[in-house]
Structures are given as structure tokens and as C-alpha cells.
Short mmCIF file of C-alpha atoms in Angstrom, two decimals:
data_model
loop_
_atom_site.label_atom_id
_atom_site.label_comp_id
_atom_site.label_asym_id
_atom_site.label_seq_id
_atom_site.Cartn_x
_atom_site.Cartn_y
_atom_site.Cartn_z
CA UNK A 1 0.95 -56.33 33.33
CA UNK A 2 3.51 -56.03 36.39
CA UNK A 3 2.89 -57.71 39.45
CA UNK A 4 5.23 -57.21 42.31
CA UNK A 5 7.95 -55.89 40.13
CA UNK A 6 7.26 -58.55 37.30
CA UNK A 7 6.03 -57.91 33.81
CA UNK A 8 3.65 -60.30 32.73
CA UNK A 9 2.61 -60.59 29.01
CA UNK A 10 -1.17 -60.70 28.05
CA UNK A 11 -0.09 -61.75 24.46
CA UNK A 12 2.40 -64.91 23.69
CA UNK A 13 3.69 -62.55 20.25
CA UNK A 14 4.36 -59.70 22.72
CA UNK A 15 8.08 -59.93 24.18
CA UNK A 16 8.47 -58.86 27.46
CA UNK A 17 10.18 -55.34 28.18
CA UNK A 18 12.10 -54.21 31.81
CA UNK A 19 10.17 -51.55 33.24
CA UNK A 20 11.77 -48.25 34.42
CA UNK A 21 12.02 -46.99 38.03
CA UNK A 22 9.28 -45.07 36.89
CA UNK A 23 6.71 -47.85 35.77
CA UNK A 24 7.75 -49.86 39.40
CA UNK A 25 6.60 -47.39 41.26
CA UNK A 26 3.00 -47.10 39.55
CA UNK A 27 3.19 -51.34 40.05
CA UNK A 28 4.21 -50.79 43.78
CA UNK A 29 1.07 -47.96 44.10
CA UNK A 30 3.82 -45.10 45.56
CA UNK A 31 2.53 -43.24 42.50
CA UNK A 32 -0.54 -42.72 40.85
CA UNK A 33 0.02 -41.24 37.88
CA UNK A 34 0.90 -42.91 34.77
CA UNK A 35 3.82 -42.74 32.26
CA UNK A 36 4.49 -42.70 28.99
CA UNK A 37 7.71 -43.67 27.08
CA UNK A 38 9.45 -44.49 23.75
CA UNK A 39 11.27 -47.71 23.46
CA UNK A 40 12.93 -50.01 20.81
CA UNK A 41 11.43 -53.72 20.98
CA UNK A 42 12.63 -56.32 18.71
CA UNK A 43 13.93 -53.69 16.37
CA UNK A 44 10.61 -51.61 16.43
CA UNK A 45 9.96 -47.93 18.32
CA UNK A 46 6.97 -48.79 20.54
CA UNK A 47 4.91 -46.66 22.36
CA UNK A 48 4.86 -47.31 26.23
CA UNK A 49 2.26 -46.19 28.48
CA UNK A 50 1.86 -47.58 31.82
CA UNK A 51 -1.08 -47.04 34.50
CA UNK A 52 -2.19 -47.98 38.02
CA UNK A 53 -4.25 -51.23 37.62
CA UNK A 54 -7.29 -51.24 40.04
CA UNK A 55 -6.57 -54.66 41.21
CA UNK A 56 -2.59 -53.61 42.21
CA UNK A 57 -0.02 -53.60 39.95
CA UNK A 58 0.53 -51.40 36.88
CA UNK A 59 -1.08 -51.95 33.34
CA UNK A 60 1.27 -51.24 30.34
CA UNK A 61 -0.38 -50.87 27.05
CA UNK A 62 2.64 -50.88 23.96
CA UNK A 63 1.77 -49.83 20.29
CA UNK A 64 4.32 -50.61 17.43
CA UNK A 65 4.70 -46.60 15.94
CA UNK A 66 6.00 -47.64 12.57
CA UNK A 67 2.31 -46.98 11.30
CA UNK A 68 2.16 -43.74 12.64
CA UNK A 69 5.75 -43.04 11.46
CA UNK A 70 5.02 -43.98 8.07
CA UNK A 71 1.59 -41.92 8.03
CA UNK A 72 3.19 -38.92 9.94
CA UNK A 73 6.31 -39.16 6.61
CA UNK A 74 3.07 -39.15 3.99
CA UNK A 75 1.81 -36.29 5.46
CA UNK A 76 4.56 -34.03 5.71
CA UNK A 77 5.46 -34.92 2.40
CA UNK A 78 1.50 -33.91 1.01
CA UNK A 79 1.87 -30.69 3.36
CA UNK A 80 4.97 -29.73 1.68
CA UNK A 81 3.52 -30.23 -1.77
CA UNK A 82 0.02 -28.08 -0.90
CA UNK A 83 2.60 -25.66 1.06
CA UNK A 84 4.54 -25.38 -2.76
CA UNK A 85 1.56 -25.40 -4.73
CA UNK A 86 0.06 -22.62 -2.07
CA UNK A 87 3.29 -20.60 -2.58
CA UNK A 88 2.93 -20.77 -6.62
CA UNK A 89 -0.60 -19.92 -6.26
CA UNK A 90 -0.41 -16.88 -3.65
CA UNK A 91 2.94 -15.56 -6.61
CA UNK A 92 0.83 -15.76 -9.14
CA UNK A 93 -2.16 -14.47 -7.69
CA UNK A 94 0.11 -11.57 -6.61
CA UNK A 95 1.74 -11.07 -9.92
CA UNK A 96 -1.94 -10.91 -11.49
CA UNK A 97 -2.92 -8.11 -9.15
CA UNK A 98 0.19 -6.08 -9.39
CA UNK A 99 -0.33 -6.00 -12.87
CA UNK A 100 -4.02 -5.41 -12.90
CA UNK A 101 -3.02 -2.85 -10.68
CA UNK A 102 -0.04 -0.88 -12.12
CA UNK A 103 -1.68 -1.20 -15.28
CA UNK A 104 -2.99 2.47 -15.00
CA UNK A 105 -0.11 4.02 -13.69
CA UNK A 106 1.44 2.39 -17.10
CA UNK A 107 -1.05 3.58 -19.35
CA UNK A 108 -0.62 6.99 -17.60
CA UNK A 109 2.98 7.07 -18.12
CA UNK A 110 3.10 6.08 -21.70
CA UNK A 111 0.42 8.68 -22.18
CA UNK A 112 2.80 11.72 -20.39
CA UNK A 113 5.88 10.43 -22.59
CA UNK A 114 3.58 10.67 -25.49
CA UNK A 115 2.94 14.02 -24.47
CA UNK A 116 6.46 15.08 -23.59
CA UNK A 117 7.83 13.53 -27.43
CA UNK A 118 5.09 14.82 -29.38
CA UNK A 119 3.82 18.21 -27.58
CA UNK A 120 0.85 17.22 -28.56
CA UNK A 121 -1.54 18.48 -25.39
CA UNK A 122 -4.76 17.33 -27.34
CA UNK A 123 -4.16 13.32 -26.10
CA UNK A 124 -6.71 11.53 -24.84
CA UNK A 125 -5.59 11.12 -21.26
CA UNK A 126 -6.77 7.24 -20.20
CA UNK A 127 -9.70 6.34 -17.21
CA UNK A 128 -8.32 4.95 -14.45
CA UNK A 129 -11.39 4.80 -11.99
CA UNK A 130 -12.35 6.51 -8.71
CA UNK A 131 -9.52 5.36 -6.46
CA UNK A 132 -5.98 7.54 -5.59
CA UNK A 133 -4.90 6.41 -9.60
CA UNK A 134 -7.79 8.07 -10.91
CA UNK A 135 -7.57 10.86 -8.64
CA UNK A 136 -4.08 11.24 -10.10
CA UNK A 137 -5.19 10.35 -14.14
CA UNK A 138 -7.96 13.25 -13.39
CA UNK A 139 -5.17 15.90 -11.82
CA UNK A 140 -2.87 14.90 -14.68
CA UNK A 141 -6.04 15.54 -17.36
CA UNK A 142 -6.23 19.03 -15.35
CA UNK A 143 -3.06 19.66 -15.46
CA UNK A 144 -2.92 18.44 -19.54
CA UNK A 145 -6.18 20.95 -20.07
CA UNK A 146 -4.11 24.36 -18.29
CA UNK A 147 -1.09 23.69 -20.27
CA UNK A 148 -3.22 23.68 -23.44
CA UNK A 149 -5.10 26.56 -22.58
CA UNK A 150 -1.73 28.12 -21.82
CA UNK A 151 -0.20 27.47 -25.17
CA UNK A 152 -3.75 28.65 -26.96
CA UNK A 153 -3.20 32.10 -25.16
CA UNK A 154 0.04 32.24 -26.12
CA UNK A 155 -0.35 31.92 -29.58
CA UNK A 156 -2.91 34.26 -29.57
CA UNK A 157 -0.86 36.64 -27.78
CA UNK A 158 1.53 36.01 -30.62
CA UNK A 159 -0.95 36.51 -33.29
CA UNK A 160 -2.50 39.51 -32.00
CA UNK A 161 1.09 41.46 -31.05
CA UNK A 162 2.09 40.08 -34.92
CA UNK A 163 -0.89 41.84 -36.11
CA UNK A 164 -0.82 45.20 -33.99
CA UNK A 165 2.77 45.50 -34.77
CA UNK A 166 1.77 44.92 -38.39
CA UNK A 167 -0.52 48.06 -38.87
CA UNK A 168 2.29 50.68 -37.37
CA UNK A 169 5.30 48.87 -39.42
CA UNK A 170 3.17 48.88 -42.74
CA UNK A 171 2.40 52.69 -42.19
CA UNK A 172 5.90 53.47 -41.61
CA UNK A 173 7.43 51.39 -44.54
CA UNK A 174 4.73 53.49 -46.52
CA UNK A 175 5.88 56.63 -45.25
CA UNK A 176 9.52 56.04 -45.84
CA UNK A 177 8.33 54.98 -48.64
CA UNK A 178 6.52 58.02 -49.82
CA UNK A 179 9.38 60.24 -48.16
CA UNK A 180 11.95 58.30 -50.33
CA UNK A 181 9.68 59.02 -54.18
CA UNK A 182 9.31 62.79 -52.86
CA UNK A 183 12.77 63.32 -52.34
CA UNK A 184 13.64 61.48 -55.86
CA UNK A 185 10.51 63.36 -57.38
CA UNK A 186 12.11 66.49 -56.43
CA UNK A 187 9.09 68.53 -56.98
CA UNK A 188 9.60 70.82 -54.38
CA UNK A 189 6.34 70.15 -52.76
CA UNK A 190 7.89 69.08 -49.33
CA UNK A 191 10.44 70.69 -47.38
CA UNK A 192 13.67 68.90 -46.52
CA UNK A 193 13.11 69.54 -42.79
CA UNK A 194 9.36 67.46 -43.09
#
């Protein structure tokens, strides 16, 4: 307590403290505020806060903060653990969900370099789902299905030219054929000029 510009102490174990400008002038009643200070007192930070007393004078109320010091230490070091464990948590969350999520996209690559080593067009192209991956698994199965038809048409192209360039080929081997006998045969039953 301070009493024209003396601080007396409420407690024997309390030492007494010199009060600022400051903490005067809410003892002399120029201010009424109150203020609030850090200070060290027989080796310990104390809390300081010092109000108008209703009777005149000032009240100061002092609080040792080792306590809170000490609590304030234990919980930064628990935030930094839960911040650590929340950072290992939210990377391998992530890392999950990337993977559950790419996995698709991998299965639909290793399908197309299937496709591209073994020209084989008949592979079962994997489901991927409704979303943008399996609107891009069902273009790719599209895509898969043309080619395929494609190569079928070729090949019947192919056969079919093979065969209709079989009939004409066969009938002319078998007319040079018959021309060649005729001429060796010498029989006289076809003119040179035929």
C-alpha cells in the first residue's frame, strides 16, 4: 500500500519495492488509472500492478511469475511436440492420398506401355471411376477400341487385296503357262501372233 509517497507492506515476507513516478501519481490521486509493471524482487520477476485505493493512496498487488514462467516453458514445449506430431500426421495423411490418388493414373500408364511393347490392343484397360481420371481411362479405352478396329480393317484390307490379286495372278501364271506347253508342243494349233 502507498500512503503519501510511502509503500507500506501488508505481508512481513513481502520486501518492500520503490514505486515509479507512475505508481506516485495513482498514490497522490493526479491519476486514476492503474499500472502494471515487471520487476525483479529478491532475485524473482514479479508482477506489479498498482491501483487507486478508495480510501487515498494506491494499492499494489505483486505476484512472483516464476509459476507462470515455468507453466508458460511446459506448454510451448507440449505445443511444439502436438505441432511435430501434427506435421507427421498431415505428411502422411498427404502421402496416403497422393497415392490413393495417382494410383489410377499409374495403373493407366503401365497399361499404355503394355500396349506400346506388346501391340497388343486387346488389354483390358483398368476402372478408374467417374471423376476427370476415369473420364480419361474411358477416352483412353475409346481411343484403345478405334485403333483396334483400325488394325482389324486393315488386315482385312490386306486379306481381301491378297485374295483379289490372287485370282488374276493365278490366271495369268496359267496362261503363260499354257502359252509356254503350246509353243514347246509345237502343234501348230496356235498362231505365233496369239
Amino acid at each position: 500500500l502507498i500512503m503519501d509517497g510511502k509503500v507500506i507492506a501488508c505481508f512481513d515476507e513481502i520486501s518492500a519495492f520503490t514505486p515509479t513516478d507512475a505508481e506516485l501519481s495513482i498514490a497522490d490521486g493526479t491519476t486514476d488509472e492503474y499500472s502494471i509493471r515487471t520487476a525483479v524482487i529478491d532475485g524473482d520477476r514479479t508482477r506489479i500492478i498498482t491501483m487507486p485505493f478508495q480510501r487515498g493512496g494506491a494499492l499494489q498487488l505483486a505476484r512472483d511469475t516464476t509459476e507462470a514462467t515455468r507453466v508458460l516453458r511446459a506448454l510451448r514445449v507440449r505445443l511444439l511436440f502436438i505441432a511435430l506430431a501434427g506435421v507427421v500426421l498431415g505428411a502422411i495423411s498427404g502421402l496416403l492420398l497422393a497415392t490413393r490418388l495417382v494410383a489410377p493414373i499409374r495403373r493407366l500408364t503401365e497399361t499404355a506401355r503394355h500396349i506400346a511393347e506388346t501391340r497388343d490392343l486387346t488389354t483390358e484397360v483398368p476402372e478408374a471411376g467417374t471423376d476427370e481420371i476415369g473420364s480419361l481411362t474411358a477416352s483412353f479405352t475409346t481411343m484403345v477400341k478405334s485403333l483396334a478396329e483400325s488394325r482389324e480393317q486393315q488386315q482385312r484390307l490386306i486379306s481381301d487385296a491378297s485374295h483379289e490379286m490372287r485370282t488374276p495372278l493365278t490366271s495369268l501364271g496359267t496362261n503363260i503357262d499354257l502359252l509356254t506347253r503350246a509353243d514347246r508342243a509345237d502343234t501348230g494349233q496356235l498362231p505365233a501372233e496369239d
